[in-house]
Coordinates of C-alpha atoms in Angstrom, one line a residue:
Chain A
X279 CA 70.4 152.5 99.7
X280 CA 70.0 155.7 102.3
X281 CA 71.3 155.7 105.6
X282 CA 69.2 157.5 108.5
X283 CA 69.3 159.8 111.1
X284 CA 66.3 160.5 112.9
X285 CA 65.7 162.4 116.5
X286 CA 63.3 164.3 118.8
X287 CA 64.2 166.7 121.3
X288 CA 62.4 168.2 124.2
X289 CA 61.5 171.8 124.2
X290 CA 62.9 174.5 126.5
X291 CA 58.7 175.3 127.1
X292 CA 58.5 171.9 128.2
X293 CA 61.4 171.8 130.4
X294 CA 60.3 174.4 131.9
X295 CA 56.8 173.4 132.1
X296 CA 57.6 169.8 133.2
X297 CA 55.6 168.1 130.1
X298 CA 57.1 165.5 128.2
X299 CA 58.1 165.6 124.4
X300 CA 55.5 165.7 122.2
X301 CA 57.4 165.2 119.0
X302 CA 58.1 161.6 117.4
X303 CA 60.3 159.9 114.7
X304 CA 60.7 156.3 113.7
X305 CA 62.3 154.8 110.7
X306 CA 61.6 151.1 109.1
X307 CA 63.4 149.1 106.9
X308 CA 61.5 145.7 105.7
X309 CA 61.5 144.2 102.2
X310 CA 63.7 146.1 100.4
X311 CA 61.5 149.4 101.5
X312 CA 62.9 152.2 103.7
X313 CA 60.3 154.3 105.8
X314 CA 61.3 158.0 107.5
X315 CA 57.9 158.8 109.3
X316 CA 57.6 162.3 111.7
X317 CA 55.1 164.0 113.8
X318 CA 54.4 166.5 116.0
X319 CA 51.9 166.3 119.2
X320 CA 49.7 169.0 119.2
X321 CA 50.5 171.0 122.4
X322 CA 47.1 172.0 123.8
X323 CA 46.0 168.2 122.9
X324 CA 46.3 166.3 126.5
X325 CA 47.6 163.0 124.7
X326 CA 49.4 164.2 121.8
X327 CA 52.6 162.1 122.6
X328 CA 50.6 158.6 122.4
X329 CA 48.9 160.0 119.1
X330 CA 52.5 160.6 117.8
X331 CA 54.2 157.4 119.0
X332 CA 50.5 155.7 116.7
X333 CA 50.8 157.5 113.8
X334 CA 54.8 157.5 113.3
X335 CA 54.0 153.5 114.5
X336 CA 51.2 153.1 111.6
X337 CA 52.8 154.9 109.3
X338 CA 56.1 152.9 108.8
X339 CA 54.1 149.5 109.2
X340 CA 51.8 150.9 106.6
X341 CA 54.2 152.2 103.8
X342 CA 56.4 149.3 103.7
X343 CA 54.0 146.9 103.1
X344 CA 51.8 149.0 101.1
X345 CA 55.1 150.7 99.1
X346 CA 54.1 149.4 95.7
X347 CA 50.8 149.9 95.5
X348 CA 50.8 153.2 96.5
X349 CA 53.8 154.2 94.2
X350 CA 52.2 152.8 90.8
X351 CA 48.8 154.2 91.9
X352 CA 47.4 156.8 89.8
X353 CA 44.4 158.0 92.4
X354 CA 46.1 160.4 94.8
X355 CA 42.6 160.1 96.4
X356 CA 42.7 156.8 97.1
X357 CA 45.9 156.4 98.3
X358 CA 45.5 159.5 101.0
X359 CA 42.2 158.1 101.9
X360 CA 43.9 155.0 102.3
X361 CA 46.8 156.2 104.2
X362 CA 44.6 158.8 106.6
X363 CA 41.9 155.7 107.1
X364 CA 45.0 153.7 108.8
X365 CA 47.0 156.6 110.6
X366 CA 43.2 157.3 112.4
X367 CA 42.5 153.7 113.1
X368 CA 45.3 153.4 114.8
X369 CA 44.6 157.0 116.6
X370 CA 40.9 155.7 117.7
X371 CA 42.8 152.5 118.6
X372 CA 45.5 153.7 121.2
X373 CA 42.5 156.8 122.5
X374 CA 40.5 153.8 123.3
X375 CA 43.5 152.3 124.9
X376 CA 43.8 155.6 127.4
X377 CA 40.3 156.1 127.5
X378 CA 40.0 159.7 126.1
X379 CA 38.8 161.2 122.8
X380 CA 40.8 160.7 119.5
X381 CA 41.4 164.6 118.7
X382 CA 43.4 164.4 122.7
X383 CA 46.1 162.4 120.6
X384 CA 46.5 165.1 117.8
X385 CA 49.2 165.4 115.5
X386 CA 50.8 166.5 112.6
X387 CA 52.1 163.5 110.1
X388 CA 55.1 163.6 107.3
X389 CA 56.7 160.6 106.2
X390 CA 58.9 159.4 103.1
X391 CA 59.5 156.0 102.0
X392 CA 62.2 155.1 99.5
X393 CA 62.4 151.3 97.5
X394 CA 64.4 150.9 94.4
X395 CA 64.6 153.6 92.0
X396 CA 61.1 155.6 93.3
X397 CA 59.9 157.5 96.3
X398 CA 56.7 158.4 97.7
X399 CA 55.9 160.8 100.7
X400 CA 52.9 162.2 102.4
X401 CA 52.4 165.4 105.0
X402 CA 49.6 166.4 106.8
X403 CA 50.1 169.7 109.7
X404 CA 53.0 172.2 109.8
X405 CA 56.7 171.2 109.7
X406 CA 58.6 170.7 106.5
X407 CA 59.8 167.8 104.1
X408 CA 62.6 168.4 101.5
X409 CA 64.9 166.8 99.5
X410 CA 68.7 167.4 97.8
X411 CA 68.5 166.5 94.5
X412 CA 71.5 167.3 91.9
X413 CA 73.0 169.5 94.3
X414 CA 70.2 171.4 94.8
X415 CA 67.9 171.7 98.2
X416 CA 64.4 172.3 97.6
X417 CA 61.5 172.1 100.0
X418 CA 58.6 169.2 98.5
X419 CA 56.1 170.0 101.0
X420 CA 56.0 173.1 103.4
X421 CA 53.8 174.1 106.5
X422 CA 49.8 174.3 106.3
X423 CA 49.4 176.8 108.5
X424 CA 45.9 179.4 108.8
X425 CA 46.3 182.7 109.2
X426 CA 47.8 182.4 112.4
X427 CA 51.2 181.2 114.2
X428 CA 49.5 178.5 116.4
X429 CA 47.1 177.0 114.0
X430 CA 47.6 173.7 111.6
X431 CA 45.6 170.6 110.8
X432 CA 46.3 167.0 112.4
X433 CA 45.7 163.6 111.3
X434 CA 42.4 163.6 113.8
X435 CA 41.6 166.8 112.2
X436 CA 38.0 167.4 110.0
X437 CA 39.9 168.5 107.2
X438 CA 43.0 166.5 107.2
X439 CA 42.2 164.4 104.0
X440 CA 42.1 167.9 102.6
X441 CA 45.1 168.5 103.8
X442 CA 47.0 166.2 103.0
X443 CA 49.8 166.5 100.5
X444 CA 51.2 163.3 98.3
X445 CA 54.7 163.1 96.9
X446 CA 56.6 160.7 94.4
X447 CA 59.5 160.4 92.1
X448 CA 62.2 158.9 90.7
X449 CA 65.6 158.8 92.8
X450 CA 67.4 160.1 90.1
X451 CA 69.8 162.4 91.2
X452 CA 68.4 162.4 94.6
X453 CA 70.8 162.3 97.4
X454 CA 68.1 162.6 100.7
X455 CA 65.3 163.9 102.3
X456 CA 65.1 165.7 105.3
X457 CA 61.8 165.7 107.4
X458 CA 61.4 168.5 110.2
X459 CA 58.9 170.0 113.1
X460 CA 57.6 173.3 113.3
X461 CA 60.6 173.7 116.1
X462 CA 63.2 172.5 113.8
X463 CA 62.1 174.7 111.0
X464 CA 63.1 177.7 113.3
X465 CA 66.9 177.3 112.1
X466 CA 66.2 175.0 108.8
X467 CA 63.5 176.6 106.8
X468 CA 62.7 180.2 105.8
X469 CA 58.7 180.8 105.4
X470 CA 59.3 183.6 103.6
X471 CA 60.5 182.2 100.9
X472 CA 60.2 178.9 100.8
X473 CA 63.7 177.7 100.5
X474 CA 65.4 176.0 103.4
X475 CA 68.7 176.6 105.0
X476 CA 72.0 175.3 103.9
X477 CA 72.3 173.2 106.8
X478 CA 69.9 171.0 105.5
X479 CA 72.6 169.6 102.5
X480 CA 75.2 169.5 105.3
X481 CA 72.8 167.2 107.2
X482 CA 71.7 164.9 104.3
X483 CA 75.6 164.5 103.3
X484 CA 76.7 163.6 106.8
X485 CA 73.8 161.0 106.8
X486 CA 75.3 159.8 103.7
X487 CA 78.5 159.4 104.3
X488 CA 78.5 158.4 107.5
X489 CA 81.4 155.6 107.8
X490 CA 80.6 151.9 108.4
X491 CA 77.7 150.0 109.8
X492 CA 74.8 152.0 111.1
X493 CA 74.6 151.5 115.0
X494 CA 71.9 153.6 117.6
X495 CA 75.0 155.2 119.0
X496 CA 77.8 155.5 116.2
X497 CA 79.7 158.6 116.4
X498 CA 78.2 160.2 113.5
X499 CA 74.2 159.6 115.6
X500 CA 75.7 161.4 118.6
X501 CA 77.4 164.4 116.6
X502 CA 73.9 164.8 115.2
X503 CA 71.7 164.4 118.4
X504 CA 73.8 166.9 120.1
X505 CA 73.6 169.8 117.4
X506 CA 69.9 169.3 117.7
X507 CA 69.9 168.7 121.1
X508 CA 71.8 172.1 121.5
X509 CA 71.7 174.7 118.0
X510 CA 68.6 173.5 116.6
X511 CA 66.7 173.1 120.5
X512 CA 68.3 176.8 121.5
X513 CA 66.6 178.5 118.5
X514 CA 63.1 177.9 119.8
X515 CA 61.3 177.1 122.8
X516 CA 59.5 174.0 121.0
X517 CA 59.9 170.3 120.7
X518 CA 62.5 170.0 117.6
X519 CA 62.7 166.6 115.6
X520 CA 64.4 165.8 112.7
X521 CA 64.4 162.5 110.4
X522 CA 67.2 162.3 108.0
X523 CA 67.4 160.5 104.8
X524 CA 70.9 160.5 102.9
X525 CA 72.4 158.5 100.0
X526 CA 75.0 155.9 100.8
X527 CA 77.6 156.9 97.8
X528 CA 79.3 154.2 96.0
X529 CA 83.0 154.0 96.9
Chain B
X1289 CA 81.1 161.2 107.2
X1290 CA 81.3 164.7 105.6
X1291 CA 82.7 167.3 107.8
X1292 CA 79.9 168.6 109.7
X1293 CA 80.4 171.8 111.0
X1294 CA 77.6 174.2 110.8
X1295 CA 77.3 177.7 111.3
X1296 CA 75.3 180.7 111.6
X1297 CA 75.2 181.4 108.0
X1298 CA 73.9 177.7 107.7
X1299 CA 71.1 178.3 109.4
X1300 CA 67.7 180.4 109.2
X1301 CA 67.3 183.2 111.7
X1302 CA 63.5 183.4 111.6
X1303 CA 61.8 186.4 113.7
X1304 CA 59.6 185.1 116.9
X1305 CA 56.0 184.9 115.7
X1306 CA 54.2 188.2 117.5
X1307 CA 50.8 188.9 119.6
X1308 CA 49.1 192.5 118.5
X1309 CA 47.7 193.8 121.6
X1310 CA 45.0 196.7 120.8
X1311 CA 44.4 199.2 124.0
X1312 CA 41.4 200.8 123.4
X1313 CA 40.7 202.8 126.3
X1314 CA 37.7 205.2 127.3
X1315 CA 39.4 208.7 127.9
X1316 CA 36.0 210.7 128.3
X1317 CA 35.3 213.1 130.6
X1318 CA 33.7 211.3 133.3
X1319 CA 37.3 209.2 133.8
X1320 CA 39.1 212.4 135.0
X1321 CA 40.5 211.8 138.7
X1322 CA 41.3 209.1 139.4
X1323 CA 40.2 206.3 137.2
X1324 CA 42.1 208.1 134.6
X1325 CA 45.5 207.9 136.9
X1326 CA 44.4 204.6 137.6
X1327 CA 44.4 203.5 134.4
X1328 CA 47.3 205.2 133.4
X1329 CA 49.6 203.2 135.8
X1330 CA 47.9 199.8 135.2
X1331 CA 49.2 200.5 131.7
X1332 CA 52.8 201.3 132.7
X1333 CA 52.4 198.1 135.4
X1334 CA 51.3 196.1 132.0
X1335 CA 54.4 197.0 129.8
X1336 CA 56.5 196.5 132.9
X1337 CA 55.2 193.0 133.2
X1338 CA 55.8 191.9 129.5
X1339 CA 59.2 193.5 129.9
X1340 CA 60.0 190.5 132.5
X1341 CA 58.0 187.9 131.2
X1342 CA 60.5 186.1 128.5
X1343 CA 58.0 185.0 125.7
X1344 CA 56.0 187.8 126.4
X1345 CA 58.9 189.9 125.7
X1346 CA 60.1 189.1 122.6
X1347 CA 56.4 188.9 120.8
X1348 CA 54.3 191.2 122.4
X1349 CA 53.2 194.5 120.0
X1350 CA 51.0 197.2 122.2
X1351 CA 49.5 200.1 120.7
X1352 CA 46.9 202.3 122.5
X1353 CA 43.8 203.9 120.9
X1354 CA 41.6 206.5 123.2
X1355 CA 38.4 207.5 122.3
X1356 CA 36.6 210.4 123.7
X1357 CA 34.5 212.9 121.5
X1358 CA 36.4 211.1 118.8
X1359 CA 39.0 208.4 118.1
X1360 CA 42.8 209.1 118.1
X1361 CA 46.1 206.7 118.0
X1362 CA 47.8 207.6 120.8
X1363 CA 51.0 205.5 119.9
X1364 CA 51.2 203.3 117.3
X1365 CA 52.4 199.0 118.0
X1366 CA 56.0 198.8 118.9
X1367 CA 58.0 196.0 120.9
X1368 CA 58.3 196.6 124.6
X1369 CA 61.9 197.3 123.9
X1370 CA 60.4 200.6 122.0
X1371 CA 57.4 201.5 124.2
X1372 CA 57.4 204.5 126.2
X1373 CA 55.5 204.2 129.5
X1374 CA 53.1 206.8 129.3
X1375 CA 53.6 210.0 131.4
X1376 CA 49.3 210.4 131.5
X1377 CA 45.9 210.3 129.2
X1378 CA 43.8 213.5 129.9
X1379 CA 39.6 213.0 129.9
X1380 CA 37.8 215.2 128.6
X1381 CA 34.4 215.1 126.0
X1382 CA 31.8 212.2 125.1
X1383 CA 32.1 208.4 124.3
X1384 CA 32.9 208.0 120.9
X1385 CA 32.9 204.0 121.7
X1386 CA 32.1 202.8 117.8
X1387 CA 34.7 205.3 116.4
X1388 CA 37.2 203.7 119.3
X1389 CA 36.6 200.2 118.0
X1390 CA 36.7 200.6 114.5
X1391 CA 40.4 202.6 114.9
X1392 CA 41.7 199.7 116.6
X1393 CA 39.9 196.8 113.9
X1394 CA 41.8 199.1 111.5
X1395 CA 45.3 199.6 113.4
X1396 CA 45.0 195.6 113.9
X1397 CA 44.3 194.8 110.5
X1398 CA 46.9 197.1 109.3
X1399 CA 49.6 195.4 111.8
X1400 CA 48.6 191.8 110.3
X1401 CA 49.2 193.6 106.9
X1402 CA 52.7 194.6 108.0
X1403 CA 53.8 191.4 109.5
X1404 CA 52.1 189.4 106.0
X1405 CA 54.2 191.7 104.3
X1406 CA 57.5 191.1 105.8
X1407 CA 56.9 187.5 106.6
X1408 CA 56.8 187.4 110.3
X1409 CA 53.9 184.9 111.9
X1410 CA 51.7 186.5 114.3
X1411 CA 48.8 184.9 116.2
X1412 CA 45.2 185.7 117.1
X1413 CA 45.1 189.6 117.6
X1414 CA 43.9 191.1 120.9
X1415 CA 41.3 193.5 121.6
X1416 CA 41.0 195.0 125.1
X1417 CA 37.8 197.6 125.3
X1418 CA 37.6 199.7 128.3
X1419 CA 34.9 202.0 129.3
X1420 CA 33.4 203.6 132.4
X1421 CA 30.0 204.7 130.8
X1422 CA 28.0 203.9 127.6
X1423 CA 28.5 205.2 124.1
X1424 CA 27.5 208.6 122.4
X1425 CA 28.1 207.7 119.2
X1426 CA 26.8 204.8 116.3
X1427 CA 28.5 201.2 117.2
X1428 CA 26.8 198.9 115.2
X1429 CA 29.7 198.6 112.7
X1430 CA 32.4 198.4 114.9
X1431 CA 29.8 195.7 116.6
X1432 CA 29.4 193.7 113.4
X1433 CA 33.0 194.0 112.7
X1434 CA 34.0 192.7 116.2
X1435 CA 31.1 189.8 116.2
X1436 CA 32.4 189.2 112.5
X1437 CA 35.9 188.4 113.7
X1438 CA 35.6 186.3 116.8
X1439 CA 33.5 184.6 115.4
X1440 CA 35.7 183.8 112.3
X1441 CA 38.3 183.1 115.6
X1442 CA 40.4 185.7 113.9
X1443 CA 40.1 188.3 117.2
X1444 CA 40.1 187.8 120.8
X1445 CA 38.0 190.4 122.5
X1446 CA 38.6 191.7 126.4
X1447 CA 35.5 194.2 126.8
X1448 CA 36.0 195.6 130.4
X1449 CA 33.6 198.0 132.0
X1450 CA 35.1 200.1 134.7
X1451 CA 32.9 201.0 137.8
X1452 CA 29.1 200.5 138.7
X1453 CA 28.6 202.9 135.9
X1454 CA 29.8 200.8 132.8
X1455 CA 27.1 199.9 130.2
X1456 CA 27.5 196.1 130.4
X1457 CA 24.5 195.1 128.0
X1458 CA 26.5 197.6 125.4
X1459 CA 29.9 195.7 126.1
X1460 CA 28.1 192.4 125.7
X1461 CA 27.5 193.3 122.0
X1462 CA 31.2 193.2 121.6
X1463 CA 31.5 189.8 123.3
X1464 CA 29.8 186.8 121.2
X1465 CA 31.3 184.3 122.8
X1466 CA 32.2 184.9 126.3
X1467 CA 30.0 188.3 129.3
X1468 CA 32.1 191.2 129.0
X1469 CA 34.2 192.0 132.8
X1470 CA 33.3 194.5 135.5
X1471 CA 36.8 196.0 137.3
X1472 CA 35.8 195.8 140.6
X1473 CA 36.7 198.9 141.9
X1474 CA 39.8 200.1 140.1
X1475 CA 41.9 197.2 139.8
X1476 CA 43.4 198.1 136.4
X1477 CA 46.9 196.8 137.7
X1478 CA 45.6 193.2 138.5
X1479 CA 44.1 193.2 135.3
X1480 CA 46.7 194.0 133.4
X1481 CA 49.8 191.7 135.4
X1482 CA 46.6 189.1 134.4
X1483 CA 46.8 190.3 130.8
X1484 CA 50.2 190.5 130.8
X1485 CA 50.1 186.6 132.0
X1486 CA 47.8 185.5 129.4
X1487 CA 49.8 187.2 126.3
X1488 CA 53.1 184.8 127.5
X1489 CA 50.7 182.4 127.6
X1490 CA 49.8 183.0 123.6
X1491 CA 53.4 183.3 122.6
X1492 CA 54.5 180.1 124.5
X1493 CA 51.6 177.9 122.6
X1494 CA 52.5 175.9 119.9
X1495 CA 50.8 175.2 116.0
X1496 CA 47.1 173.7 116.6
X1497 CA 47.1 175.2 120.1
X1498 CA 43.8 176.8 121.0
X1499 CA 45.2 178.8 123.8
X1500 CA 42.4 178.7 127.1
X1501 CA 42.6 181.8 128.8
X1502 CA 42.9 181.5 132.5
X1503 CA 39.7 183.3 133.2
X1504 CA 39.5 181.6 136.9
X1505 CA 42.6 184.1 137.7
X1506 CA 40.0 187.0 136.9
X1507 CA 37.7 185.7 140.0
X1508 CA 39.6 187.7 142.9
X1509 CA 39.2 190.5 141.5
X1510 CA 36.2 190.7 138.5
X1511 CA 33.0 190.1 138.4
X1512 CA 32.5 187.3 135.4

């Protein structure tokens, strides 16, 4: 059993610029299944918000019914053409909806879904997924940039089956995960090596032992929101979002 | 819940990603006078403008190459915070255009090296070309090497020609995707606030933008 934490938070550029957040988390829990989904709008993409709110939508309905099958498959090929065939459907779907092209709702894509003793993940863009296992923070899947600062691939992107990255493993000795934007990543992950901050096990602990029942507004949520809303958001001038993942320890 | 009190050793200070800017600027004889003092004070007028412009500020890297009867770096890229204005350029010799270009390709490419090197993200380099007259010397490798990288979207290329006297059809060679600009008349400190304007607007786009320059701004004053 994890609790969650997840949030998005408006960059300073969009303050200024009067555009809205382009970032979007959701989490799911149905049938036993727990689903962490992020992604991030792309910012020269006029819709990118919608194409967020779709794929973070798609993705949790996606992995908790489809959980099993993906975690005892053996072709990684079919389950990320599988996976990318639903986040775009339900792209093409919501373009329609507004009446513009699908690549006007890009985004990036990271998700991780926990049920029973397994997890399975997936990550297509920039941003970061990592987990705290036996003490130990390690990043699972880090950003695909090109060459250059401002480049990545989306879900609606040519290559995006390509770049897609597939995760699973046993939750032995895992405590959480912790899924982050390019933004975020500013203060939680160090390109240059690879490793992210120590923050990041602070975060996953206080997600897991967070007291009682989990509420939209328990104290714990607010604490949280506001050191993004403020530490994480003052680092950089982009959207910031976080999803959290931590393990609820046994009294 | 676990304590949560986090502080700066928790967290990654990660340096802002950075925009090379390559000047390379026609210093041959026939700029002496004023186009020479012209362009000297757009320069100064452009690090003046990065030095107010917040995102421009903290990622902008200038360096300036001249080329007359040869190439030469006449400082090398530094933050605004270390850039000197410049106190003057003198003209004098021919148009060693292809020379020019190929110094700055290779002060760019060494730059990217640099920040690979010490891990700091950079975006698309810059290019800016300015001449007032057509070349003297061989530019068809700097002209493959220029065609090469913008069309690999690994260079953005500014060729401006300077006066009625600029060889535009030469410039064009430089520009694949997009006619080279005419100054009209010598508006070097419109061009360069504009410049100034479009490197903020690099360093404020995010992953997956493609940033569109705001070439409409150069109507008042250019000829497109």
């Amino acid at each position: 059993m994890f609790k969650e934490f997840h949030h998005q938070a408006r960059g300073l550029s969009h303050l200024r610029d009067g555009t809205p957040v382009q970032d979007r988390t959701k989490y799911l829990s149905r049938g036993g299944v727990q689903v962490l989904c992020l992604a991030d709008g792309a910012g020269s993409a006029s819709h990118s918000q919608f194409g967020a709110q779709a794929v973070v939508d798609e993705g949790c309905a996606v992995l908790v019914e489809r959980f099993d099958e993906y975690a005892s498959s053996n072709d990684g090929v079919q389950v990320k053409v599988d996976l990318l065939d639903r986040l775009a459907a339900k792209v093409t779907a919501t373009a329609e909806r507004h009446g513009v092209p699908p690549d006007s709702l890009a985004s990036t894509f990271l998700c991780v879904a926990v049920s029973g003793n397994r997890f399975l993940g997936a990550h297509v863009g920039d941003g970061v997924v990592g987990y705290l296992k036996h003490g130990d923070l390690r990043s699972i899947s880090g950003p695909d940039n090109s060459e250059f600062a401002n480049q990545t691939t989306f879900v609606t992107s040519g290559r995006a089956l390509e770049s897609m990255r597939l995760f699973r493993g046993a939750l032995d000795g895992v405590h959480g995960f912790i899924l982050m934007s390019d933004g975020t990543a500013e203060s939680l992950y160090n390109p240059r090596n690879g490793e992210l901050a120590a923050a990041c096990t602070k975060l996953i602990n206080a997600v897991g032992t967070a007291p009682g029942r989990q509420s939209k507004n328990s104290d714990y949520k607010k604490r949280l929101r506001r050191l993004v809303n403020i530490t994480i958001r003052n680092a950089t001038k982009d959207d910031c979002s976080i999803g959290i993942l931590g393990r609820v320890v046994p009294s | 819940m676990a304590r949560l009190a986090l502080g700066t050793d928790d967290l990654v200070d990660n340096p802002t990603p950075r925009v090379p800017v390559s000047l390379c600027l026609d210093t041959s004889s026939s700029m002496s006078g004023s186009p020479i003092q012209e362009l000297v004070r757009g320069v100064n007028l452009f690090y003046d403008a990065i030095d107010e412009d917040e995102d421009a500020h903290d990622s902008a890297e200038v360096n300036i190459v001249e080329f007359n009867s040869s190439a030469g770096l006449v400082h090398d890229f530094a933050s605004i915070e270390r850039l000197q204005r410049i106190s003057g350029l003198a003209a004098n010799g021919t148009t060693a255009m292809g020379a020019g270009v190929n110094l700055a390709l290779d002060t760019l490419e060494a730059r990217k090296a640099t920040y690979s090197g010490s891990g700091v993200l950079y975006y698309q380099p810059w290019l800016v070309l300015m001449t007032d007259g057509a070349p003297t010397d061989n530019i068809d490798s700097a002209v493959r090497r220029v065609v090469d990288l913008v069309e690999a979207k690994k260079l953005t290329v500014f060729p401006i020609g300077i006066g009625g006297g600029a060889d535009m059809k030469t410039l064009a060679r430089f520009s694949p995707n997009r006619d080279p600009l005419r100054l009209d008349g010598l508006k070097f400190k419109e061009f360069f606030e504009w410049l100034s304007r479009s490197v903020a607007r690099v360093s404020r786009s995010t992953p997956g933008d493609s940033v569109k320059l705001d070439l409409e701004g150069l109507a008042g004053w250019a000829e497109l």
